[in-house]
Tab-separated table of C-alpha atoms in Angstrom:
chain	number	residue	atom	x	y	z
A	1	MET	CA	-14.434	-14.174	5.167
A	2	LYS	CA	-12.404	-12.246	7.887
A	3	LEU	CA	-9.645	-14.605	8.100
A	4	ASP	CA	-9.323	-15.198	4.351
A	5	LEU	CA	-8.813	-11.423	3.835
A	6	ILE	CA	-6.344	-10.934	6.614
A	7	SER	CA	-4.345	-13.642	5.449
A	8	GLU	CA	-4.364	-12.201	1.654
A	9	LEU	CA	-3.223	-8.922	3.080
A	10	LYS	CA	-0.355	-10.531	5.305
A	11	LYS	CA	0.789	-12.608	2.148
A	12	SER	CA	0.672	-9.208	-0.206
A	13	PHE	CA	2.469	-7.457	2.203
A	14	ASN	CA	5.386	-9.741	3.953
A	15	GLY	CA	3.994	-13.300	3.501
A	16	ASP	CA	3.932	-16.063	0.975
A	17	ALA	CA	2.375	-14.012	-2.184
A	18	TRP	CA	1.091	-16.117	-5.049
A	19	HIS	CA	2.368	-13.760	-7.368
A	20	GLY	CA	5.993	-13.791	-6.248
A	21	GLY	CA	7.910	-11.432	-4.053
A	22	ASN	CA	5.617	-9.638	-1.420
A	23	LEU	CA	5.741	-5.951	-0.812
A	24	MET	CA	8.456	-6.133	1.566
A	25	GLN	CA	10.810	-8.553	-0.324
A	26	GLN	CA	10.735	-6.345	-3.152
A	27	LEU	CA	11.370	-3.276	-1.112
A	28	ASN	CA	14.479	-4.830	0.501
A	29	LEU	CA	15.801	-5.578	-2.881
A	30	VAL	CA	15.666	-1.464	-4.062
A	31	LYS	CA	19.075	-0.067	-4.099
A	32	PRO	CA	18.476	3.178	-2.169
A	33	GLU	CA	20.404	5.542	-4.769
A	34	ASN	CA	17.945	4.062	-7.405
A	35	ALA	CA	14.437	4.356	-5.213
A	36	PHE	CA	13.928	7.817	-6.615
A	37	HIS	CA	15.083	7.284	-10.329
A	38	HIS	CA	12.410	7.416	-13.014
A	39	PHE	CA	13.734	4.555	-15.122
A	40	ILE	CA	10.661	4.869	-17.613
A	41	PRO	CA	9.605	8.420	-18.598
A	42	HIS	CA	6.125	9.740	-17.536
A	43	THR	CA	5.864	6.980	-14.806
A	44	HIS	CA	6.402	7.119	-11.068
A	45	SER	CA	9.551	6.114	-9.208
A	46	ILE	CA	9.455	3.102	-6.842
A	47	ALA	CA	9.856	5.689	-3.793
A	48	GLU	CA	6.725	7.623	-5.151
A	49	LEU	CA	4.888	4.094	-5.572
A	50	VAL	CA	5.575	3.182	-2.008
A	51	LEU	CA	4.335	6.485	-0.518
A	52	HIS	CA	1.308	6.145	-2.630
A	53	ILE	CA	0.641	2.598	-1.243
A	54	THR	CA	1.181	4.016	2.398
A	55	ALA	CA	-1.082	7.026	1.919
A	56	TRP	CA	-3.894	4.850	0.832
A	57	THR	CA	-3.106	2.041	3.449
A	58	ASP	CA	-3.248	4.970	6.009
A	59	GLU	CA	-6.446	6.081	4.505
A	60	VAL	CA	-8.197	2.616	4.744
A	61	ASN	CA	-6.960	2.268	8.240
A	62	SER	CA	-8.648	5.554	9.087
A	63	ARG	CA	-11.985	4.555	7.426
A	64	LEU	CA	-11.716	1.210	9.349
A	65	LEU	CA	-11.841	3.234	12.595
A	66	GLY	CA	-14.890	5.178	11.394
A	67	ALA	CA	-13.586	8.054	9.661
A	68	VAL	CA	-15.319	9.414	6.402
A	69	ALA	CA	-14.020	8.268	3.140
A	70	LYS	CA	-11.526	11.122	1.432
A	71	GLU	CA	-8.310	11.529	-0.081
A	72	PRO	CA	-5.416	10.293	1.885
A	73	THR	CA	-4.303	12.972	4.489
A	74	ALA	CA	-0.814	12.715	2.659
A	75	GLY	CA	-2.424	13.120	-0.709
A	76	ASP	CA	-3.141	10.609	-3.613
A	77	TRP	CA	0.515	10.631	-4.572
A	78	PRO	CA	2.891	12.050	-2.180
A	79	MET	CA	6.223	13.139	-3.258
A	80	PRO	CA	9.490	12.432	-1.483
A	81	GLY	CA	10.944	14.977	0.771
A	82	SER	CA	14.432	14.454	-0.666
A	83	VAL	CA	16.231	11.728	-2.495
A	84	ALA	CA	18.674	10.628	0.240
A	85	ARG	CA	19.204	7.303	1.626
A	86	LYS	CA	17.751	8.267	4.905
A	87	GLU	CA	14.510	9.373	2.957
A	88	TRP	CA	14.339	6.039	1.301
A	89	GLU	CA	14.819	4.312	4.786
A	90	LYS	CA	11.940	6.382	6.359
A	91	ILE	CA	9.616	5.577	3.283
A	92	VAL	CA	9.976	1.909	3.761
A	93	PHE	CA	9.800	2.109	7.702
A	94	ASP	CA	6.347	4.223	7.203
A	95	CYS	CA	5.066	1.720	4.636
A	96	LYS	CA	5.830	-1.175	6.955
A	97	THR	CA	4.479	0.488	10.057
A	98	SER	CA	1.234	1.344	8.046
A	99	ASN	CA	0.975	-2.241	7.187
A	100	GLU	CA	1.283	-3.645	10.449
A	101	GLU	CA	-1.179	-1.067	12.146
A	102	LEU	CA	-3.659	-2.060	9.698
A	103	ILE	CA	-3.352	-5.683	9.978
A	104	ARG	CA	-3.836	-4.999	13.817
A	105	VAL	CA	-6.768	-3.191	13.212
A	106	PHE	CA	-8.007	-5.900	10.591
A	107	GLU	CA	-7.914	-8.396	13.412
A	108	GLY	CA	-9.767	-6.516	15.977
A	109	LEU	CA	-12.790	-6.104	13.663
A	110	SER	CA	-15.948	-7.753	14.706
A	111	LYS	CA	-18.053	-9.623	12.336
A	112	ALA	CA	-20.582	-6.980	12.331
A	113	ASP	CA	-17.683	-4.457	11.402
A	114	TRP	CA	-16.868	-6.429	8.204
A	115	GLU	CA	-20.127	-5.689	6.882
A	116	THR	CA	-20.593	-1.854	7.993
A	117	GLU	CA	-20.557	0.343	5.180
A	118	VAL	CA	-17.687	2.896	4.893
A	119	LYS	CA	-18.711	6.418	6.074
A	120	ASP	CA	-18.728	8.671	3.187
A	121	ASP	CA	-20.085	11.804	1.290
A	122	LEU	CA	-21.315	9.397	-1.775
A	123	ASP	CA	-18.100	9.845	-3.950
A	124	ARG	CA	-17.719	6.554	-5.471
A	125	ALA	CA	-14.339	7.573	-6.657
A	126	LEU	CA	-13.021	7.836	-3.257
A	127	GLY	CA	-14.527	4.288	-2.300
A	128	SER	CA	-17.814	5.263	-1.004
A	129	GLY	CA	-20.893	2.759	-0.672
A	130	VAL	CA	-18.727	-0.188	-0.084
A	131	SER	CA	-18.760	-2.517	3.048
A	132	ASN	CA	-15.583	-2.882	5.060
A	133	THR	CA	-14.963	-6.176	3.376
A	134	GLU	CA	-15.130	-4.524	-0.259
A	135	LEU	CA	-12.579	-1.755	1.192
A	136	ILE	CA	-10.115	-4.413	2.364
A	137	ASN	CA	-10.268	-6.569	-0.762
A	138	GLY	CA	-9.972	-3.306	-2.601
A	139	LEU	CA	-6.722	-2.480	-1.025
A	140	ILE	CA	-5.369	-5.998	-1.010
A	141	GLN	CA	-5.868	-5.629	-4.807
A	142	HIS	CA	-4.114	-2.034	-4.913
A	143	HIS	CA	-0.988	-3.288	-2.972
A	144	ALA	CA	-0.857	-6.160	-5.821
A	145	TYR	CA	-1.215	-3.981	-8.652
A	146	HIS	CA	1.357	-1.391	-7.311
A	147	SER	CA	3.778	-4.363	-6.157
A	148	GLY	CA	3.492	-5.601	-9.593
A	149	GLN	CA	4.943	-2.190	-10.778
A	150	ILE	CA	7.642	-2.220	-8.451
A	151	GLY	CA	8.548	-5.630	-9.616
A	152	LEU	CA	8.821	-4.483	-13.124
A	153	LEU	CA	10.836	-1.386	-11.932
A	154	LEU	CA	13.175	-3.604	-9.934
A	155	LYS	CA	14.444	-5.121	-13.301
A	156	PHE	CA	15.851	-1.751	-14.052
A	157	ASN	CA	17.028	-1.286	-10.317
A	158	LEU	CA	18.873	-4.627	-10.310
A	159	ASN	CA	20.855	-4.017	-13.200
A	160	THR	CA	22.186	-0.566	-12.694
């Protein structure tokens, strides 16, 4: 189970994802000047989606290291600090770093760690009452879901 989940996370992040381009491939296609644009009213920008992915990746990493389940330190939907090229580069760098750190932590988990339940205050909305295996599987699904959203927004991004 452990190797399968690590493999799936790596594929969704920067490997051969079955659904198409992995997260990093998609982010490399984003024109920095369009990363903050809301192509569809009342939806998130690509930058906002990446900040959200990173926030939850950091939170899952924190939980795997023994912290109590909570909303991410940066918030559920952090907002970009600015709309500059350097901000976009920082957002992508932070996402990459966060996922690489999470993979490193995954690879260091023992068999017993995979079945350990997440420490929580019994708030199911925050992912309480699940094992680390379920937590990791949920994050992989979260990555795929938001990567799909980014993929759709890229259709606008590439045509402008």
